[in-house]
Amino acid sequence: MTRNNDIWRHALLILAALFFIGLMLIAVFASFKTSEEMLTPLALPERFYLGNYQQAFVDLWRPLLNSVAITVPALLLSILVGCLAAYPLSQMGAKAGPGGYIFLLLGMFIPFQIIQIPIFIIIRAMGFYDTIYGMWVVHLALGIPFCTFFMRNFFATVPRTMWEAAQIDGCGAVGYFFKILMPASISGIAALAIVQSRGVWNDLLFALTLTRSPDASPVTRELYGMVGAFQIEEGPLMASAIVSTLPMVLVFLVFQKAFTRGLLGGSSK
Amino acid sequence: MPFRIAKGHRQRTRWAYAAFLALPVILFTAVYIYPLVYSVTMSLHSWDGMSPQWTWIGFGNYSSLFDDERFWTALGNNFRWLIFELLAPTAFGLALALLLNDKLKGAGIYKTLIFLPFTMTPIAVAAFRRWIYDPSKGVAEDVLGAIGLGALQQNWLGDPDLVTYSIMFSSLWWKTGFSFLLYFAGLRSVPQDYIEAAQIDGAKPWVIFWRITFPMLWPTTIVVLGISGIDAMRVFDLVQGMTQGGPYNSSHVLATLMYDVSFQRFQMGRGAAIAVCLMIVAMVIVLPYIIYMSSRIEDVRE
């Protein structure tokens, strides 16, 4: 009976997997097809034609570099600032009260539209419109509520006895944070980095609002321009879509475990 | 052995904490609090985004917005998205996680395949799906034909009555992996001996699910619902990438409408008014959730 049950499970799961991966495969095949072959979208490519990828790399190498140049520093900074805020919040415990917490959650749940226009105006006034630093500032600040929330939950799991022992050894709050707490929290920081990098990399809203030229446009904005173009060639477009999304897919495949832990907000083990 | 901390030391610790909080609080204020006030003020003015002149028009932006059919369509679509996001990917993800929970052969492969679409950049999802739906390219038609449902072919993104559901279906394809993965992890924390004990007592699988598994998964469900709810309010990338709110403004949500009004037509005051409405709707929905969450978190600590 159990065996029979397992066969059913496999059958349903294979159907589900086909649903999820089937459409993706159609797009992957398309990216290796010449424009004549595109007339039969479900067929396998006859030979693996690489011209679409050549064009995708020519179009996208600069935006890809921009995306990396935006994501990596913004990510590191927002995690650092999140840790700074999370540390006192985790130490003060219940006394910090639900007040601070509600603020953080509000920041996490607020629709970005309410801050979109003012941020556009502020960034323009600072002279950071259409620059990579402008995107750093925005993503650094936007990431603070989530990073704080996440790291506070993580720090709360570090045993209090560690802080007490450090105090006996004459270690102050600052020394404890940098020398003991941060190194002990590497696994949490890694999980946060993976979740947060996805948010920064995928961002289209602020990319559209704050960048314009090839000097600063990330890959999402570039792809948006291609999708909306008057004449669309699907082969190169699919290749571009794959290239733009590949870094995140690879990050996920390599760090699958940390990703899951990160999605759970560090609260659950 | 109890130990005492000198008073001066405690004082110094308190100053250190204040120093730690300074930079985050300044940034938070600059990016959330100040812009929020700014947007609310702007929504009471008429402004083109360029000229130094702001003209006070009171609630003029709001009253003209409430006369605009596009606004009500967008708001209605946001509510449809809300119901959809709360139910569909959540239920589908849970069902898949339950199917996969046991020590099934190849579980790792299934898990990766189901989750893979979620790792894609949303605008790339929009690019794929737009091509698949395009009737002149015939991909959807061929797929439906291949599984014997060719008669169901529609103009998926061209029919105003259908377009929002077509985009939602893409979202289901993209996002189910997320709730699936959370439930998959959550199921591991359900103690197996409870379930085995119930099985020995002869409980039906359905009863075991409702009485044991589902209540034990409640913390996971809270996280999934919270994130899905706010995603429904924020939905932008897929709609903007696939239809830009068309055809005939039928697929607009408030976020895309606001982008169109503010950054294509440069009616900043009116755009800010849309943003304020969106925030009020989101807060009415999310605030009870936030209060519930923060009370639970304090429970965990004690």
Coordinates of C-alpha atoms in Angstrom, one line a residue:
Chain A
M1 CA 0.0 0.0 0.0
T2 CA 2.8 2.4 0.8
R3 CA 4.4 1.6 -2.5
N4 CA 1.3 2.4 -4.3
N5 CA 1.1 5.6 -2.4
D6 CA 4.6 6.6 -3.4
I7 CA 3.8 6.0 -7.1
W8 CA 0.9 8.5 -6.8
R9 CA 3.1 11.0 -5.2
H10 CA 5.7 10.7 -7.9
A11 CA 3.1 11.0 -10.6
L12 CA 1.7 14.2 -9.1
L13 CA 5.1 15.6 -8.4
I14 CA 6.3 14.9 -11.9
L15 CA 3.3 16.8 -13.3
A16 CA 4.1 19.7 -11.0
A17 CA 7.8 19.7 -11.9
L18 CA 6.8 19.7 -15.6
F19 CA 4.6 22.8 -15.0
F20 CA 7.4 24.7 -13.3
I21 CA 10.3 23.6 -15.5
G22 CA 8.5 23.0 -18.8
L23 CA 7.9 26.7 -19.6
M24 CA 11.4 27.5 -18.5
L25 CA 12.8 24.9 -20.9
I26 CA 10.8 26.4 -23.8
A27 CA 12.6 29.7 -23.1
V28 CA 16.0 28.0 -22.8
F29 CA 15.5 26.2 -26.1
A30 CA 14.4 29.5 -27.7
S31 CA 17.6 31.1 -26.6
F32 CA 19.6 28.6 -28.7
K33 CA 17.4 28.9 -31.8
T34 CA 17.8 31.0 -35.0
S35 CA 14.9 33.3 -35.9
E36 CA 13.6 30.8 -38.5
E37 CA 13.5 28.0 -35.9
M38 CA 11.4 30.2 -33.6
L39 CA 8.3 29.4 -35.7
T40 CA 8.1 26.0 -34.0
P41 CA 8.5 27.1 -30.4
L42 CA 8.2 23.7 -28.7
A43 CA 10.7 21.9 -30.9
L44 CA 14.3 21.3 -29.7
P45 CA 16.9 23.6 -31.3
E46 CA 18.5 21.8 -34.3
R47 CA 22.0 22.8 -33.4
F48 CA 22.9 24.9 -30.4
Y49 CA 23.1 28.3 -32.1
L50 CA 25.1 30.8 -29.9
G51 CA 24.4 34.0 -31.8
N52 CA 21.7 35.0 -29.3
Y53 CA 24.0 34.8 -26.4
Q54 CA 26.7 36.7 -28.3
Q55 CA 24.3 39.5 -28.8
A56 CA 23.0 39.3 -25.2
F57 CA 26.5 39.7 -23.9
V58 CA 27.2 42.6 -26.1
D59 CA 24.0 44.3 -25.0
L60 CA 24.2 43.4 -21.3
W61 CA 27.9 43.3 -20.2
R62 CA 27.7 46.9 -19.0
P63 CA 24.4 46.7 -17.2
L64 CA 25.5 43.4 -15.6
L65 CA 28.6 45.1 -14.3
N66 CA 26.4 48.0 -13.0
S67 CA 24.1 45.5 -11.3
V68 CA 27.1 43.9 -9.5
A69 CA 28.5 47.3 -8.7
I70 CA 25.2 48.3 -7.2
T71 CA 24.3 45.1 -5.4
V72 CA 27.6 44.2 -3.6
P73 CA 28.3 47.5 -1.8
A74 CA 24.7 48.2 -1.1
L75 CA 24.3 44.7 0.4
L76 CA 27.4 44.9 2.6
L77 CA 26.5 48.4 3.9
S78 CA 22.9 47.6 4.7
I79 CA 23.9 44.4 6.5
L80 CA 26.4 46.3 8.5
V81 CA 23.9 49.1 9.4
G82 CA 21.3 46.5 10.2
C83 CA 23.7 44.7 12.6
L84 CA 24.4 48.1 14.3
A85 CA 20.8 48.6 15.0
A86 CA 20.0 45.0 15.8
Y87 CA 22.6 44.7 18.5
P88 CA 21.1 47.2 21.0
L89 CA 17.6 46.1 20.2
S90 CA 18.5 42.5 20.9
Q91 CA 20.2 43.4 24.2
M92 CA 17.5 45.7 25.5
G93 CA 15.0 42.9 25.2
A94 CA 11.4 43.6 26.2
K95 CA 12.2 47.0 27.5
A96 CA 12.8 48.3 24.0
G97 CA 9.2 47.4 23.7
P98 CA 6.9 46.7 20.8
G99 CA 7.3 50.3 19.8
G100 CA 10.7 49.8 18.1
Y101 CA 9.4 46.6 16.6
I102 CA 6.3 48.1 15.1
F103 CA 8.5 50.8 13.5
L104 CA 10.7 48.1 11.9
L105 CA 7.8 46.1 10.6
L106 CA 6.1 49.2 9.2
G107 CA 9.3 49.9 7.3
M108 CA 9.2 46.3 6.0
F109 CA 5.6 46.4 5.0
I110 CA 5.1 50.0 3.7
P111 CA 4.4 50.2 -0.1
F112 CA 7.5 51.7 -1.8
Q113 CA 5.2 54.0 -3.8
I114 CA 4.8 56.3 -0.9
I115 CA 8.5 57.0 -0.8
Q116 CA 9.2 56.8 -4.5
I117 CA 8.7 60.4 -5.6
P118 CA 10.4 62.0 -2.5
I119 CA 13.4 59.7 -3.0
F120 CA 13.6 60.7 -6.6
I121 CA 13.6 64.3 -5.6
I122 CA 16.1 63.8 -2.7
I123 CA 18.5 61.8 -4.9
R124 CA 18.3 64.4 -7.7
A125 CA 18.9 67.2 -5.2
M126 CA 22.0 65.4 -3.9
G127 CA 23.3 65.2 -7.5
F128 CA 23.1 61.4 -7.4
Y129 CA 20.4 60.9 -10.1
D130 CA 21.6 58.3 -12.6
T131 CA 24.7 57.3 -10.6
I132 CA 25.7 54.1 -9.0
Y133 CA 26.2 55.8 -5.6
G134 CA 22.6 57.0 -5.7
M135 CA 21.5 53.4 -6.0
W136 CA 23.8 52.4 -3.1
V137 CA 22.2 55.1 -0.9
V138 CA 18.7 54.0 -1.7
H139 CA 19.2 50.3 -1.4
L140 CA 21.3 50.7 1.8
A141 CA 18.5 52.6 3.4
L142 CA 15.7 50.5 2.1
G143 CA 17.3 47.4 3.4
I144 CA 17.6 48.6 7.0
P145 CA 14.3 47.5 8.4
F146 CA 14.6 43.9 7.1
C147 CA 18.3 43.6 8.0
T148 CA 17.7 44.9 11.5
F149 CA 14.7 42.6 12.0
F150 CA 16.6 39.6 10.7
M151 CA 19.8 40.2 12.7
R152 CA 17.9 41.1 15.9
N153 CA 16.2 37.7 15.7
F154 CA 19.5 36.1 15.1
F155 CA 21.4 37.9 17.9
A156 CA 18.6 37.0 20.3
T157 CA 19.5 33.3 19.9
V158 CA 23.1 34.0 21.0
P159 CA 23.3 33.0 24.6
R160 CA 23.3 35.8 27.1
T161 CA 26.1 34.1 29.1
M162 CA 28.5 35.1 26.3
W163 CA 27.9 38.7 27.0
E164 CA 28.2 38.2 30.8
A165 CA 31.5 36.3 30.3
A166 CA 32.8 39.0 28.1
Q167 CA 32.0 41.6 30.7
I168 CA 33.8 39.7 33.4
D169 CA 36.8 39.7 31.1
G170 CA 36.5 43.5 30.9
C171 CA 35.1 43.7 27.4
G172 CA 32.8 46.7 26.7
A173 CA 29.7 46.7 24.5
V174 CA 31.6 47.9 21.4
G175 CA 34.4 45.3 21.8
Y176 CA 31.8 42.6 22.4
F177 CA 30.0 43.5 19.2
F178 CA 33.0 43.6 16.9
K179 CA 35.2 40.9 18.5
I180 CA 32.7 38.3 19.6
L181 CA 29.1 38.8 18.4
M182 CA 29.8 39.5 14.7
P183 CA 32.2 36.6 14.2
A184 CA 29.8 34.3 16.0
S185 CA 27.0 35.4 13.6
I186 CA 28.6 34.7 10.3
S187 CA 26.1 32.0 9.4
G188 CA 23.2 34.4 10.0
I189 CA 24.9 37.2 8.1
A190 CA 25.4 34.8 5.1
A191 CA 21.7 33.8 5.1
L192 CA 20.7 37.5 5.2
A193 CA 23.1 38.4 2.4
I194 CA 21.6 35.8 0.1
V195 CA 18.0 36.9 0.7
Q196 CA 18.8 40.6 0.6
S197 CA 20.9 40.3 -2.6
R198 CA 17.9 38.9 -4.4
G199 CA 15.9 42.0 -3.5
V200 CA 18.6 44.4 -4.7
W201 CA 19.4 42.6 -7.8
N202 CA 15.7 42.2 -8.8
D203 CA 14.7 45.8 -8.2
L204 CA 13.1 47.4 -11.1
L205 CA 11.0 50.2 -9.5
F206 CA 13.9 52.3 -8.2
A207 CA 16.1 51.4 -11.3
L208 CA 13.3 52.9 -13.5
T209 CA 12.9 55.9 -11.1
L210 CA 16.6 56.7 -10.5
T211 CA 18.7 55.7 -13.5
R212 CA 18.6 56.4 -17.2
S213 CA 21.9 56.1 -19.0
P214 CA 24.2 53.1 -19.6
D215 CA 26.5 54.5 -16.9
A216 CA 24.3 53.4 -14.1
S217 CA 21.4 51.3 -15.4
P218 CA 21.2 47.9 -13.9
V219 CA 20.4 44.8 -15.9
T220 CA 16.7 44.9 -14.9
R221 CA 16.2 48.3 -16.4
E222 CA 17.9 47.3 -19.6
L223 CA 15.8 44.1 -19.9
Y224 CA 12.7 46.2 -19.3
G225 CA 13.7 48.4 -22.2
M226 CA 14.1 45.3 -24.4
V227 CA 10.8 43.9 -23.5
G228 CA 9.0 47.1 -24.3
A229 CA 10.9 47.7 -27.6
F230 CA 8.8 48.1 -30.7
Q231 CA 10.4 45.2 -32.6
I232 CA 11.1 42.3 -30.4
E233 CA 13.3 39.4 -31.5
E234 CA 12.5 36.6 -29.1
G235 CA 15.8 34.6 -29.5
P236 CA 18.1 37.3 -28.2
L237 CA 15.5 38.5 -25.7
M238 CA 15.3 35.0 -24.1
A239 CA 19.1 34.8 -24.1
S240 CA 19.2 38.2 -22.4
A241 CA 16.5 37.2 -19.8
I242 CA 18.5 34.1 -19.0
V243 CA 21.8 36.0 -18.7
S244 CA 20.2 38.6 -16.4
T245 CA 18.8 36.1 -14.1
L246 CA 21.6 33.5 -14.1
P247 CA 23.6 35.1 -11.3
M248 CA 20.7 34.7 -8.9
V249 CA 19.9 31.2 -10.0
L250 CA 23.5 30.2 -9.4
V251 CA 23.6 31.9 -5.9
F252 CA 20.5 29.9 -5.0
L253 CA 21.8 26.6 -6.3
V254 CA 25.1 27.0 -4.4
F255 CA 23.6 28.4 -1.2
Q256 CA 20.3 26.6 -1.1
K257 CA 20.3 25.8 2.6
A258 CA 21.2 29.3 3.7
F259 CA 18.6 30.7 1.4
T260 CA 15.8 28.7 3.1
R261 CA 17.1 29.7 6.5
G262 CA 17.2 33.3 5.3
L263 CA 13.6 33.2 3.9
L264 CA 12.4 32.1 7.3
G265 CA 13.7 35.4 8.7
G266 CA 16.3 33.8 11.0
S267 CA 13.5 33.2 13.5
S268 CA 13.1 29.5 12.9
K269 CA 15.7 26.8 13.1
Chain B
M1 CA 27.5 32.8 41.1
P2 CA 25.7 36.1 40.7
F3 CA 27.9 39.0 39.7
R4 CA 27.3 42.7 39.8
I5 CA 28.1 45.3 37.1
A6 CA 29.5 48.6 38.2
K7 CA 27.1 51.5 37.7
G8 CA 29.6 53.4 35.5
H9 CA 29.9 50.4 33.3
R10 CA 26.2 50.2 32.8
Q11 CA 26.1 53.9 32.0
R12 CA 28.8 53.4 29.4
T13 CA 27.0 50.5 27.8
R14 CA 23.9 52.6 27.5
W15 CA 25.9 55.3 25.6
A16 CA 27.3 52.7 23.4
Y17 CA 23.9 51.4 22.5
A18 CA 22.7 54.9 21.7
A19 CA 25.8 55.3 19.4
F20 CA 25.0 52.1 17.7
L21 CA 21.4 53.2 17.0
A22 CA 22.3 56.7 15.7
L23 CA 23.2 56.0 12.1
P24 CA 20.3 53.5 11.5
V25 CA 17.8 55.9 13.0
I26 CA 19.1 58.8 10.8
L27 CA 18.9 56.7 7.7
F28 CA 15.5 55.3 8.5
T29 CA 14.1 58.8 9.1
A30 CA 15.6 60.1 5.9
V31 CA 14.3 57.3 3.7
Y32 CA 11.0 56.4 5.4
I33 CA 9.6 59.0 7.7
Y34 CA 10.6 62.2 5.9
P35 CA 9.5 61.0 2.4
L36 CA 6.2 59.8 3.9
V37 CA 5.4 63.3 5.2
Y38 CA 6.7 64.7 1.9
S39 CA 4.4 62.5 -0.1
V40 CA 1.4 63.4 2.0
T41 CA 2.1 67.1 1.6
M42 CA 2.8 66.8 -2.1
S43 CA -0.6 65.0 -2.6
L44 CA -2.3 68.3 -1.6
H45 CA -0.5 70.3 -4.3
S46 CA -0.3 70.4 -8.1
W47 CA 3.3 70.0 -9.4
D48 CA 4.9 69.0 -12.7
G49 CA 8.1 67.6 -11.2
M50 CA 10.3 70.3 -12.7
S51 CA 9.1 73.9 -11.9
P52 CA 9.9 75.4 -8.5
Q53 CA 6.2 76.2 -8.1
W54 CA 4.0 74.0 -6.0
T55 CA 0.3 75.0 -6.2
W56 CA -1.8 74.3 -3.2
I57 CA -5.1 72.6 -4.3
G58 CA -6.2 70.9 -1.1
F59 CA -8.0 67.7 -1.8
G60 CA -8.2 68.4 -5.5
N61 CA -6.0 65.6 -6.5
Y62 CA -8.1 63.2 -4.5
S63 CA -11.4 64.3 -5.7
S64 CA -10.3 64.1 -9.4
L65 CA -8.8 60.7 -8.6
F66 CA -12.1 59.5 -7.3
D67 CA -13.8 60.6 -10.5
D68 CA -11.2 58.7 -12.6
E69 CA -12.3 55.2 -13.7
R70 CA -8.7 54.1 -14.0
F71 CA -8.2 54.6 -10.3
W72 CA -11.1 52.3 -9.3
T73 CA -10.0 49.6 -11.8
A74 CA -6.5 49.7 -10.3
L75 CA -7.8 49.5 -6.8
G76 CA -10.2 46.7 -7.7
N77 CA -7.3 44.8 -9.3
N78 CA -5.2 45.3 -6.1
F79 CA -7.9 43.6 -4.1
R80 CA -8.1 40.8 -6.7
W81 CA -4.3 40.4 -6.4
L82 CA -4.7 40.4 -2.6
I83 CA -7.2 37.5 -2.6
F84 CA -5.2 35.6 -5.2
E85 CA -1.8 36.0 -3.5
L86 CA -3.2 35.0 -0.1
L87 CA -4.8 31.9 -1.4
A88 CA -3.3 30.4 -4.6
P89 CA 0.4 30.2 -4.1
T90 CA -0.1 29.4 -0.4
A91 CA -2.4 26.5 -1.0
F92 CA -0.4 25.2 -4.0
G93 CA 2.9 25.5 -2.1
L94 CA 1.5 23.7 0.9
A95 CA 0.0 20.9 -1.2
L96 CA 3.4 20.3 -2.9
A97 CA 5.2 20.4 0.4
L98 CA 2.9 17.8 1.8
L99 CA 3.3 15.6 -1.2
L100 CA 7.1 15.8 -0.9
N101 CA 7.4 15.7 2.9
D102 CA 8.1 12.0 3.3
K103 CA 11.4 10.4 2.5
L104 CA 10.7 10.2 -1.2
K105 CA 13.3 9.2 -3.7
G106 CA 14.6 12.2 -5.6
A107 CA 13.1 14.7 -3.1
G108 CA 16.1 17.1 -3.6
I109 CA 15.6 17.2 -7.4
Y110 CA 11.8 17.9 -7.1
K111 CA 12.5 20.6 -4.5
T112 CA 15.0 22.4 -6.8
L113 CA 12.8 22.1 -9.9
I114 CA 9.7 23.5 -8.1
F115 CA 11.7 26.3 -6.5
L116 CA 13.7 27.3 -9.6
P117 CA 11.2 29.8 -11.2
F118 CA 11.3 31.8 -7.9
T119 CA 15.0 32.5 -8.3
M120 CA 14.3 34.3 -11.6
T121 CA 14.3 38.1 -11.8
P122 CA 10.7 39.2 -12.1
I123 CA 11.3 41.3 -15.3
A124 CA 12.8 38.2 -16.9
V125 CA 9.7 36.3 -15.9
A126 CA 7.7 39.0 -17.6
A127 CA 9.8 38.7 -20.7
F128 CA 9.2 34.9 -20.9
R129 CA 5.6 35.1 -20.1
R130 CA 4.8 37.9 -22.5
W131 CA 6.3 35.9 -25.4
I132 CA 4.5 32.7 -24.3
Y133 CA 1.1 34.5 -24.2
D134 CA 1.6 36.4 -27.4
P135 CA -1.0 35.0 -29.9
S136 CA 1.0 36.0 -33.0
K137 CA 3.9 33.8 -31.8
G138 CA 1.6 30.9 -30.9
V139 CA 3.5 29.4 -28.0
A140 CA 0.6 29.1 -25.6
E141 CA -1.5 27.7 -28.4
D142 CA 1.1 25.0 -29.1
V143 CA 1.4 24.1 -25.4
L144 CA -2.3 23.8 -25.0
G145 CA -2.5 21.8 -28.3
A146 CA 0.2 19.5 -27.0
I147 CA -1.8 18.6 -23.9
G148 CA -5.1 18.4 -25.8
L149 CA -6.6 21.7 -24.7
G150 CA -6.1 23.6 -27.9
A151 CA -9.8 24.8 -27.9
L152 CA -9.1 26.9 -24.8
Q153 CA -6.7 29.3 -26.7
Q154 CA -7.5 32.9 -25.9
N155 CA -5.9 36.3 -26.4
W156 CA -4.4 36.1 -23.0
L157 CA -3.0 39.6 -22.6
G158 CA -5.2 41.3 -25.2
D159 CA -8.5 40.6 -23.6
P160 CA -9.4 43.2 -20.9
D161 CA -11.5 40.7 -19.0
L162 CA -8.7 38.1 -18.9
V163 CA -5.5 40.0 -18.7
T164 CA -5.2 40.3 -14.9
Y165 CA -5.8 36.6 -14.5
S166 CA -3.2 35.7 -17.1
I167 CA -0.6 37.8 -15.2
M168 CA -1.7 36.2 -11.9
F169 CA -1.2 32.8 -13.5
S170 CA 2.4 33.8 -14.3
S171 CA 2.8 35.0 -10.7
L172 CA 1.6 31.6 -9.5
W173 CA 4.2 29.9 -11.7
W174 CA 6.8 32.2 -10.4
K175 CA 6.0 32.4 -6.6
T176 CA 4.7 29.0 -5.6
G177 CA 8.3 27.9 -5.0
F178 CA 8.6 30.4 -2.2
S179 CA 5.7 29.2 -0.1
F180 CA 6.5 25.7 -1.0
L181 CA 10.0 26.0 0.4
L182 CA 8.8 27.7 3.6
Y183 CA 6.3 24.9 4.2
F184 CA 8.8 22.3 3.3
A185 CA 11.1 23.6 6.0
G186 CA 8.2 24.1 8.4
L187 CA 7.0 20.5 8.0
R188 CA 10.3 19.2 9.4
S189 CA 9.5 20.9 12.7
V190 CA 6.3 18.9 13.0
P191 CA 7.1 16.0 15.4
Q192 CA 6.6 12.7 13.5
D193 CA 5.6 10.8 16.7
Y194 CA 2.4 12.8 17.0
I195 CA 1.4 11.8 13.5
E196 CA 2.4 8.2 14.1
A197 CA 0.4 8.1 17.3
A198 CA -2.6 9.4 15.5
Q199 CA -2.1 6.9 12.7
I200 CA -2.0 4.0 15.2
D201 CA -5.3 5.3 16.7
G202 CA -6.7 5.0 13.2
A203 CA -7.1 8.7 12.4
K204 CA -7.8 9.5 8.7
P205 CA -5.1 11.4 6.9
W206 CA -7.5 14.4 6.4
V207 CA -8.2 14.5 10.1
I208 CA -4.4 14.3 10.9
F209 CA -3.8 17.2 8.6
W210 CA -6.5 19.5 10.1
R211 CA -5.9 18.6 13.8
I212 CA -2.1 18.2 13.9
T213 CA -0.1 19.2 10.8
F214 CA -1.9 22.4 10.0
P215 CA -2.0 23.9 13.5
M216 CA 1.7 23.0 13.9
L217 CA 2.4 24.8 10.7
W218 CA 0.7 28.0 11.9
P219 CA 3.9 30.0 12.4
T220 CA 5.0 29.2 8.8
T221 CA 1.5 30.2 7.6
I222 CA 1.7 33.5 9.3
V223 CA 5.0 34.3 7.6
V224 CA 3.7 33.2 4.2
L225 CA 0.5 35.2 4.5
G226 CA 2.2 38.3 5.7
I227 CA 4.7 38.3 2.8
S228 CA 2.0 37.4 0.2
G229 CA -0.3 40.1 1.5
I230 CA 2.2 42.9 1.2
D231 CA 3.4 41.6 -2.2
A232 CA -0.1 41.9 -3.4
M233 CA -0.1 45.6 -2.5
R234 CA 3.4 46.1 -4.0
V235 CA 2.8 44.2 -7.2
F236 CA 4.6 46.2 -10.0
D237 CA 7.2 44.4 -12.0
L238 CA 5.1 41.7 -13.6
V239 CA 2.3 44.0 -14.6
Q240 CA 4.6 46.8 -15.8
G241 CA 6.8 44.3 -17.7
M242 CA 3.9 42.3 -19.3
T243 CA 1.2 45.0 -20.1
Q244 CA 2.1 48.4 -18.6
G245 CA -1.4 48.4 -17.4
G246 CA -3.1 47.8 -20.7
P247 CA -5.1 46.9 -22.7
Y248 CA -7.3 49.9 -22.2
N249 CA -6.0 50.4 -18.6
S250 CA -7.6 47.1 -17.6
S251 CA -4.7 45.5 -15.8
H252 CA -3.4 48.5 -13.9
V253 CA -2.7 48.2 -10.2
L254 CA -2.2 51.2 -8.1
A255 CA 1.6 50.9 -8.3
T256 CA 1.7 50.9 -12.1
L257 CA -0.9 53.6 -12.3
M258 CA 1.1 55.8 -10.0
Y259 CA 4.3 55.2 -12.1
D260 CA 2.4 56.2 -15.2
V261 CA 0.9 59.3 -13.7
S262 CA 4.1 60.5 -11.9
F263 CA 6.9 59.6 -14.2
Q264 CA 5.2 59.4 -17.7
R265 CA 2.8 62.3 -17.3
F266 CA 4.7 64.2 -14.6
Q267 CA 1.6 64.9 -12.5
M268 CA 3.5 64.5 -9.2
G269 CA 0.8 65.7 -6.9
R270 CA -1.7 63.3 -8.4
G271 CA 0.8 60.4 -8.3
A272 CA 1.5 61.2 -4.6
A273 CA -2.3 61.0 -3.9
I274 CA -2.4 57.6 -5.5
A275 CA 0.5 56.5 -3.3
V276 CA -1.2 57.8 -0.2
C277 CA -4.3 55.8 -1.1
L278 CA -2.2 52.7 -1.6
M279 CA -0.5 53.2 1.7
I280 CA -3.8 53.6 3.5
V281 CA -5.3 50.5 2.0
A282 CA -2.1 48.6 2.8
M283 CA -2.0 49.8 6.3
V284 CA -5.6 48.9 7.0
I285 CA -4.8 45.4 5.8
V286 CA -1.3 45.0 7.3
L287 CA -1.6 46.9 10.6
P288 CA -3.6 44.2 12.5
Y289 CA -1.0 41.7 11.2
I290 CA 1.9 43.8 12.4
I291 CA 0.4 44.1 15.9
Y292 CA -0.3 40.4 16.0
M293 CA 3.3 39.7 14.9
S294 CA 4.9 42.0 17.5
S295 CA 2.8 40.4 20.3
R296 CA 3.9 37.0 19.2
I297 CA 7.6 38.0 19.0
E298 CA 7.5 39.2 22.6
D299 CA 6.0 35.9 23.6
V300 CA 8.9 34.1 22.1
R301 CA 11.5 36.1 24.0
E302 CA 10.1 35.6 27.4

